PDB file of C-alpha atoms in Angstrom:
ATOM      1  CA  GLY A 833      82.707  83.688  99.640  1.00 65.00           C
ATOM      2  CA  GLN A 834      84.353  85.816 102.246  1.00 71.00           C
ATOM      3  CA  GLN A 835      82.399  88.864 103.337  1.00 82.00           C
ATOM      4  CA  VAL A 836      83.629  91.781 105.371  1.00 89.00           C
ATOM      5  CA  MET A 837      81.058  94.167 106.788  1.00 91.00           C
ATOM      6  CA  GLN A 838      81.699  97.532 108.358  1.00 95.00           C
ATOM      7  CA  ILE A 839      79.475  99.623 110.573  1.00 95.00           C
ATOM      8  CA  PRO A 840      78.406 102.305 110.659  1.00 96.00           C
ATOM      9  CA  GLN A 841      78.329 103.362 107.020  1.00 94.00           C
ATOM     10  CA  TYR A 842      78.355 107.044 108.020  1.00 96.00           C
ATOM     11  CA  GLN A 843      79.329 108.840 111.214  1.00 97.00           C
ATOM     12  CA  HIS A 844      79.048 112.534 111.951  1.00 97.00           C
ATOM     13  CA  VAL A 845      80.790 113.737 115.109  1.00 97.00           C
ATOM     14  CA  GLN A 846      81.558 117.035 116.750  1.00 97.00           C
ATOM     15  CA  GLU A 847      85.215 117.922 116.683  1.00 97.00           C
ATOM     16  CA  GLY A 848      86.775 116.577 119.855  1.00 97.00           C
ATOM     17  CA  GLU A 849      84.393 113.638 120.199  1.00 97.00           C
ATOM     18  CA  ASP A 850      85.544 110.051 119.837  1.00 98.00           C
ATOM     19  CA  PHE A 851      84.807 107.840 116.835  1.00 97.00           C
ATOM     20  CA  THR A 852      84.744 104.071 116.366  1.00 98.00           C
ATOM     21  CA  THR A 853      84.225 101.902 113.300  1.00 98.00           C
ATOM     22  CA  TYR A 854      83.718  98.156 113.452  1.00 98.00           C
ATOM     23  CA  CYS A 855      84.659  95.471 110.982  1.00 97.00           C
ATOM     24  CA  ASN A 856      83.169  91.969 110.981  1.00 96.00           C
ATOM     25  CA  SER A 857      84.147  89.003 108.843  1.00 94.00           C
ATOM     26  CA  SER A 858      82.098  85.923 108.026  1.00 89.00           C
ATOM     27  CA  THR A 859      85.279  83.828 108.257  1.00 91.00           C
ATOM     28  CA  THR A 860      88.417  83.727 110.390  1.00 93.00           C
ATOM     29  CA  LEU A 861      91.054  86.088 109.052  1.00 93.00           C
ATOM     30  CA  SER A 862      94.804  85.617 108.848  1.00 92.00           C
ATOM     31  CA  ASN A 863      95.324  89.349 109.086  1.00 92.00           C
ATOM     32  CA  ILE A 864      93.466  92.605 108.804  1.00 95.00           C
ATOM     33  CA  GLN A 865      94.544  95.929 107.382  1.00 96.00           C
ATOM     34  CA  TRP A 866      93.106  99.411 107.772  1.00 98.00           C
ATOM     35  CA  TYR A 867      93.138 102.159 105.155  1.00 98.00           C
ATOM     36  CA  LYS A 868      92.094 105.807 105.132  1.00 98.00           C
ATOM     37  CA  GLN A 869      90.747 107.592 102.074  1.00 98.00           C
ATOM     38  CA  ARG A 870      90.539 111.372 102.248  1.00 98.00           C
ATOM     39  CA  PRO A 871      87.757 113.020 100.219  1.00 96.00           C
ATOM     40  CA  GLY A 872      88.758 112.970  96.562  1.00 95.00           C
ATOM     41  CA  GLY A 873      91.813 110.865  97.333  1.00 97.00           C
ATOM     42  CA  HIS A 874      92.923 107.262  97.214  1.00 98.00           C
ATOM     43  CA  PRO A 875      93.097 104.701 100.034  1.00 98.00           C
ATOM     44  CA  VAL A 876      96.267 104.942 102.096  1.00 98.00           C
ATOM     45  CA  PHE A 877      97.507 102.103 104.289  1.00 97.00           C
ATOM     46  CA  LEU A 878      97.358 102.772 108.028  1.00 98.00           C
ATOM     47  CA  ILE A 879      98.196  99.515 109.827  1.00 97.00           C
ATOM     48  CA  GLN A 880      98.159  95.723 109.754  1.00 95.00           C
ATOM     49  CA  LEU A 881      97.133  93.393 112.591  1.00 96.00           C
ATOM     50  CA  VAL A 882      97.998  89.691 112.530  1.00 94.00           C
ATOM     51  CA  LYS A 883      97.731  88.315 116.085  1.00 95.00           C
ATOM     52  CA  SER A 884      94.626  87.311 117.969  1.00 96.00           C
ATOM     53  CA  GLY A 885      93.675  90.074 120.435  1.00 97.00           C
ATOM     54  CA  GLU A 886      96.324  92.413 119.068  1.00 97.00           C
ATOM     55  CA  VAL A 887      96.074  96.123 119.899  1.00 98.00           C
ATOM     56  CA  LYS A 888      98.122  98.778 118.136  1.00 98.00           C
ATOM     57  CA  LYS A 889      98.166 102.530 118.582  1.00 98.00           C
ATOM     58  CA  GLN A 890      99.091 105.380 116.289  1.00 97.00           C
ATOM     59  CA  LYS A 891      98.807 108.636 118.215  1.00 97.00           C
ATOM     60  CA  ARG A 892      95.034 109.114 118.671  1.00 98.00           C
ATOM     61  CA  LEU A 893      94.132 105.979 116.686  1.00 98.00           C
ATOM     62  CA  THR A 894      93.711 102.596 118.388  1.00 98.00           C
ATOM     63  CA  PHE A 895      93.315  99.422 116.343  1.00 98.00           C
ATOM     64  CA  GLN A 896      92.126  96.096 117.750  1.00 98.00           C
ATOM     65  CA  PHE A 897      91.924  92.590 116.311  1.00 98.00           C
ATOM     66  CA  GLY A 898      89.405  90.302 117.971  1.00 97.00           C
ATOM     67  CA  GLU A 899      90.332  87.162 119.885  1.00 96.00           C
ATOM     68  CA  ALA A 900      88.595  84.990 117.292  1.00 96.00           C
ATOM     69  CA  LYS A 901      90.207  86.980 114.440  1.00 95.00           C
ATOM     70  CA  LYS A 902      86.806  87.632 112.901  1.00 96.00           C
ATOM     71  CA  ASN A 903      86.376  91.251 113.901  1.00 97.00           C
ATOM     72  CA  SER A 904      88.352  94.428 114.291  1.00 98.00           C
ATOM     73  CA  SER A 905      87.828  98.006 115.334  1.00 98.00           C
ATOM     74  CA  LEU A 906      89.374 101.419 114.824  1.00 98.00           C
ATOM     75  CA  HIS A 907      88.893 104.007 117.553  1.00 98.00           C
ATOM     76  CA  ILE A 908      89.872 107.660 117.193  1.00 98.00           C
ATOM     77  CA  THR A 909      90.134 109.707 120.368  1.00 98.00           C
ATOM     78  CA  ALA A 910      89.290 113.423 120.285  1.00 98.00           C
ATOM     79  CA  THR A 911      88.660 113.721 116.563  1.00 97.00           C
ATOM     80  CA  GLN A 912      90.174 116.562 114.560  1.00 96.00           C
ATOM     81  CA  THR A 913      89.201 117.950 111.161  1.00 95.00           C
ATOM     82  CA  THR A 914      92.168 116.133 109.654  1.00 96.00           C
ATOM     83  CA  ASP A 915      90.475 112.822 110.518  1.00 98.00           C
ATOM     84  CA  VAL A 916      87.773 113.401 107.886  1.00 98.00           C
ATOM     85  CA  GLY A 917      87.568 110.622 105.326  1.00 98.00           C
ATOM     86  CA  THR A 918      86.449 107.074 104.735  1.00 97.00           C
ATOM     87  CA  TYR A 919      88.040 104.283 106.740  1.00 98.00           C
ATOM     88  CA  PHE A 920      88.232 100.796 105.246  1.00 97.00           C
ATOM     89  CA  CYS A 921      89.187  97.515 106.781  1.00 97.00           C
ATOM     90  CA  ALA A 922      90.476  94.701 104.569  1.00 95.00           C
ATOM     91  CA  GLY A 923      91.081  91.091 105.489  1.00 92.00           C
ATOM     92  CA  SER A 924      92.191  87.816 103.999  1.00 87.00           C
ATOM     93  CA  ASN A 925      91.916  84.160 104.888  1.00 81.00           C
ATOM     94  CA  PHE A 926      94.785  81.822 105.602  1.00 75.00           C
ATOM     95  CA  GLY A 927      96.315  80.494 102.408  1.00 70.00           C
ATOM     96  CA  ASN A 928      94.424  83.013 100.312  1.00 68.00           C
ATOM     97  CA  GLU A 929      96.152  86.125  99.111  1.00 70.00           C
ATOM     98  CA  LYS A 930      92.887  87.783  98.171  1.00 78.00           C
ATOM     99  CA  LEU A 931      92.243  90.847 100.288  1.00 86.00           C
ATOM    100  CA  THR A 932      88.547  91.621 100.781  1.00 90.00           C
ATOM    101  CA  PHE A 933      87.634  95.176 101.648  1.00 93.00           C
ATOM    102  CA  GLY A 934      84.862  96.226 103.970  1.00 93.00           C
ATOM    103  CA  THR A 935      82.209  98.666 102.822  1.00 92.00           C
ATOM    104  CA  GLY A 936      83.878 101.557 104.625  1.00 95.00           C
ATOM    105  CA  THR A 937      82.825 104.114 107.245  1.00 96.00           C
ATOM    106  CA  ARG A 938      82.662 107.707 106.142  1.00 97.00           C
ATOM    107  CA  LEU A 939      83.579 110.114 108.941  1.00 98.00           C
ATOM    108  CA  THR A 940      82.595 113.755 108.839  1.00 97.00           C
ATOM    109  CA  ILE A 941      83.556 116.259 111.523  1.00 96.00           C
ATOM    110  CA  ILE A 942      81.344 119.119 112.657  1.00 90.00           C
ATOM    111  CA  PRO A 943      83.664 121.982 113.681  1.00 85.00           C
TER     112      PRO A 943
ATOM    113  CA  GLU B 928     109.364 108.675  94.259  1.00 85.00           C
ATOM    114  CA  ALA B 929     107.638 105.324  94.801  1.00 84.00           C
ATOM    115  CA  GLN B 930     104.236 105.459  93.201  1.00 95.00           C
ATOM    116  CA  VAL B 931     101.428 103.839  91.276  1.00 97.00           C
ATOM    117  CA  THR B 932     100.439 105.898  88.236  1.00 97.00           C
ATOM    118  CA  GLN B 933      97.037 105.610  86.626  1.00 97.00           C
ATOM    119  CA  ASN B 934      95.866 107.322  83.476  1.00 97.00           C
ATOM    120  CA  PRO B 935      93.619 108.986  82.675  1.00 98.00           C
ATOM    121  CA  ARG B 936      92.238 110.568  85.879  1.00 97.00           C
ATOM    122  CA  TYR B 937      88.892 111.281  84.260  1.00 97.00           C
ATOM    123  CA  LEU B 938      87.271 109.629  81.273  1.00 97.00           C
ATOM    124  CA  ILE B 939      83.871 110.104  79.690  1.00 97.00           C
ATOM    125  CA  THR B 940      82.956 107.690  76.933  1.00 96.00           C
ATOM    126  CA  VAL B 941      79.974 106.182  75.165  1.00 97.00           C
ATOM    127  CA  THR B 942      78.542 102.706  75.362  1.00 97.00           C
ATOM    128  CA  GLY B 943      80.470 100.178  73.319  1.00 97.00           C
ATOM    129  CA  LYS B 944      83.621 102.200  72.667  1.00 97.00           C
ATOM    130  CA  LYS B 945      86.632 100.190  73.767  1.00 97.00           C
ATOM    131  CA  LEU B 946      88.896 101.854  76.296  1.00 97.00           C
ATOM    132  CA  THR B 947      92.030 101.119  78.282  1.00 98.00           C
ATOM    133  CA  VAL B 948      93.023 102.503  81.660  1.00 98.00           C
ATOM    134  CA  THR B 949      96.751 102.242  82.223  1.00 98.00           C
ATOM    135  CA  CYS B 950      98.480 101.450  85.499  1.00 98.00           C
ATOM    136  CA  SER B 951     102.202 101.481  86.150  1.00 98.00           C
ATOM    137  CA  GLN B 952     104.232 101.028  89.350  1.00 98.00           C
ATOM    138  CA  ASN B 953     107.909 101.750  89.953  1.00 96.00           C
ATOM    139  CA  MET B 954     108.365  99.696  93.132  1.00 95.00           C
ATOM    140  CA  ASN B 955     109.113  96.332  91.493  1.00 95.00           C
ATOM    141  CA  HIS B 956     105.989  94.886  93.121  1.00 94.00           C
ATOM    142  CA  GLU B 957     104.899  91.396  92.119  1.00 93.00           C
ATOM    143  CA  TYR B 958     101.238  91.834  93.040  1.00 92.00           C
ATOM    144  CA  MET B 959      98.902  94.216  91.203  1.00 95.00           C
ATOM    145  CA  SER B 960      95.161  94.578  91.352  1.00 95.00           C
ATOM    146  CA  TRP B 961      92.225  96.603  90.040  1.00 97.00           C
ATOM    147  CA  TYR B 962      89.302  97.751  92.198  1.00 97.00           C
ATOM    148  CA  ARG B 963      86.146  99.652  91.524  1.00 98.00           C
ATOM    149  CA  GLN B 964      84.605 101.873  94.165  1.00 97.00           C
ATOM    150  CA  ASP B 965      80.871 102.534  94.241  1.00 95.00           C
ATOM    151  CA  PRO B 966      78.836 104.297  96.952  1.00 89.00           C
ATOM    152  CA  GLY B 967      77.803 101.909  99.707  1.00 86.00           C
ATOM    153  CA  LEU B 968      79.726  98.991  98.181  1.00 89.00           C
ATOM    154  CA  GLY B 969      83.266  99.807  99.202  1.00 90.00           C
ATOM    155  CA  LEU B 970      86.164  98.582  97.098  1.00 95.00           C
ATOM    156  CA  ARG B 971      85.459  95.528  94.988  1.00 95.00           C
ATOM    157  CA  GLN B 972      88.226  93.636  93.287  1.00 94.00           C
ATOM    158  CA  ILE B 973      87.991  93.239  89.515  1.00 96.00           C
ATOM    159  CA  TYR B 974      91.173  91.343  88.606  1.00 96.00           C
ATOM    160  CA  TYR B 975      94.509  90.741  90.204  1.00 93.00           C
ATOM    161  CA  SER B 976      97.931  89.494  89.176  1.00 93.00           C
ATOM    162  CA  MET B 977     100.471  87.654  91.311  1.00 90.00           C
ATOM    163  CA  ASN B 978     103.263  88.162  88.793  1.00 91.00           C
ATOM    164  CA  VAL B 979     104.048  88.544  85.102  1.00 94.00           C
ATOM    165  CA  GLU B 980     101.708  86.536  82.866  1.00 94.00           C
ATOM    166  CA  VAL B 981      99.615  85.440  85.890  1.00 92.00           C
ATOM    167  CA  THR B 982      96.163  86.983  86.252  1.00 95.00           C
ATOM    168  CA  ASP B 983      93.030  85.926  88.150  1.00 93.00           C
ATOM    169  CA  LYS B 984      89.457  87.072  88.468  1.00 94.00           C
ATOM    170  CA  GLY B 985      88.357  89.023  91.482  1.00 92.00           C
ATOM    171  CA  ASP B 986      84.799  89.512  92.682  1.00 91.00           C
ATOM    172  CA  VAL B 987      83.431  91.521  89.756  1.00 96.00           C
ATOM    173  CA  PRO B 988      85.391  90.585  86.583  1.00 97.00           C
ATOM    174  CA  GLU B 989      82.525  90.609  84.072  1.00 97.00           C
ATOM    175  CA  GLY B 990      83.050  93.132  81.287  1.00 97.00           C
ATOM    176  CA  TYR B 991      86.747  93.653  82.035  1.00 98.00           C
ATOM    177  CA  LYS B 992      90.045  92.284  80.766  1.00 98.00           C
ATOM    178  CA  VAL B 993      93.582  92.698  82.028  1.00 98.00           C
ATOM    179  CA  SER B 994      97.063  91.739  80.953  1.00 97.00           C
ATOM    180  CA  ARG B 995     100.432  91.533  82.722  1.00 97.00           C
ATOM    181  CA  LYS B 996     103.115  91.356  80.067  1.00 97.00           C
ATOM    182  CA  GLU B 997     105.577  93.367  82.143  1.00 97.00           C
ATOM    183  CA  LYS B 998     106.030  93.532  85.893  1.00 96.00           C
ATOM    184  CA  ARG B 999     105.426  97.269  86.134  1.00 97.00           C
ATOM    185  CA  ASN B1000     102.274  97.559  83.965  1.00 98.00           C
ATOM    186  CA  PHE B1001      98.771  96.228  84.530  1.00 98.00           C
ATOM    187  CA  PRO B1002      96.266  97.811  82.122  1.00 98.00           C
ATOM    188  CA  LEU B1003      92.509  97.471  82.556  1.00 98.00           C
ATOM    189  CA  ILE B1004      90.576  96.989  79.327  1.00 98.00           C
ATOM    190  CA  LEU B1005      86.875  97.526  78.778  1.00 98.00           C
ATOM    191  CA  GLU B1006      86.109  95.985  75.389  1.00 96.00           C
ATOM    192  CA  SER B1007      82.518  97.251  75.240  1.00 97.00           C
ATOM    193  CA  PRO B1008      81.797  99.613  78.128  1.00 98.00           C
ATOM    194  CA  SER B1009      78.273  99.879  79.487  1.00 98.00           C
ATOM    195  CA  PRO B1010      76.687 102.490  81.791  1.00 98.00           C
ATOM    196  CA  ASN B1011      76.847 100.092  84.779  1.00 97.00           C
ATOM    197  CA  GLN B1012      80.644 100.330  84.542  1.00 98.00           C
ATOM    198  CA  THR B1013      80.484 103.998  85.467  1.00 98.00           C
ATOM    199  CA  SER B1014      82.586 104.057  88.611  1.00 98.00           C
ATOM    200  CA  LEU B1015      85.796 105.137  90.315  1.00 98.00           C
ATOM    201  CA  TYR B1016      88.619 102.730  89.512  1.00 98.00           C
ATOM    202  CA  PHE B1017      91.794 102.167  91.503  1.00 98.00           C
ATOM    203  CA  CYS B1018      94.907 100.250  90.625  1.00 98.00           C
ATOM    204  CA  ALA B1019      97.028  98.961  93.505  1.00 96.00           C
ATOM    205  CA  SER B1020     100.280  97.068  93.955  1.00 95.00           C
ATOM    206  CA  SER B1021     102.187  95.348  96.735  1.00 93.00           C
ATOM    207  CA  ARG B1022     105.114  93.048  97.470  1.00 90.00           C
ATOM    208  CA  ARG B1023     104.696  89.299  97.912  1.00 80.00           C
ATOM    209  CA  ASP B1024     107.515  88.560 100.327  1.00 64.00           C
ATOM    210  CA  SER B1025     105.712  87.600 103.536  1.00 64.00           C
ATOM    211  CA  SER B1026     103.159  85.141 104.840  1.00 63.00           C
ATOM    212  CA  TYR B1027     100.643  87.922 105.154  1.00 70.00           C
ATOM    213  CA  ASN B1028      99.354  90.392 102.650  1.00 78.00           C
ATOM    214  CA  SER B1029     101.749  93.282 102.202  1.00 87.00           C
ATOM    215  CA  PRO B1030     100.243  96.772 102.318  1.00 92.00           C
ATOM    216  CA  LEU B1031      98.662  97.951  99.091  1.00 94.00           C
ATOM    217  CA  HIS B1032      99.860 101.106  97.351  1.00 96.00           C
ATOM    218  CA  PHE B1033      97.036 102.737  95.409  1.00 98.00           C
ATOM    219  CA  GLY B1034      97.045 104.928  92.348  1.00 98.00           C
ATOM    220  CA  ASN B1035      95.149 108.226  92.327  1.00 97.00           C
ATOM    221  CA  GLY B1036      92.105 106.706  90.674  1.00 98.00           C
ATOM    222  CA  THR B1037      90.271 106.998  87.359  1.00 98.00           C
ATOM    223  CA  ARG B1038      86.745 108.312  87.347  1.00 98.00           C
ATOM    224  CA  LEU B1039      84.964 106.709  84.404  1.00 98.00           C
ATOM    225  CA  THR B1040      81.582 107.772  83.065  1.00 98.00           C
ATOM    226  CA  VAL B1041      79.888 105.682  80.388  1.00 98.00           C
ATOM    227  CA  THR B1042      76.883 107.300  78.710  1.00 97.00           C
TER     228      THR B1042
END
């Protein structure tokens, strides 16, 4: 079955440093989504990528979808304490509505 | 306000005592799904439903049941809970009007402890 892996599992950064999480799929994806879960909260949708090589930005967040549509990344520039949380990617295959979540990357910020 | 409502938020029960976690959405979404979240394992899908009276197994369906008699409700039933079902559970819903998966809207979660 489809597997989606995320690395790293944990990341501790000083406030102001950059942060990147990577998502890798065992199969080609039709699209990938990213979610953020604040501590004690529920996952909240951030963005969806559907095109090969697509890059989207949301303020300090940059999302990329690989050329082969098997990997993706989320990069945060100059982290702030509000960025704390766990970031999940989720992807699905063509013709399959099942969305498979990655294992998540938990980001903590050292003030 | 558009939302997915889960109840209860916290539940402590004993092995074998049947329980139901309710989930309701007010967005007229066709798709609903249940996930469990465990440390290091991310979100794993238990069951999902494409529409009323249509349900399918996810990755970890053993020990769970669901029903979709109405569009807005998608309860999760544990007929005989066991300690390995101690987890954080999320219900989620989305539209089904595009070629790609629509964004999921999650409930606030139910933290279940089975002793």
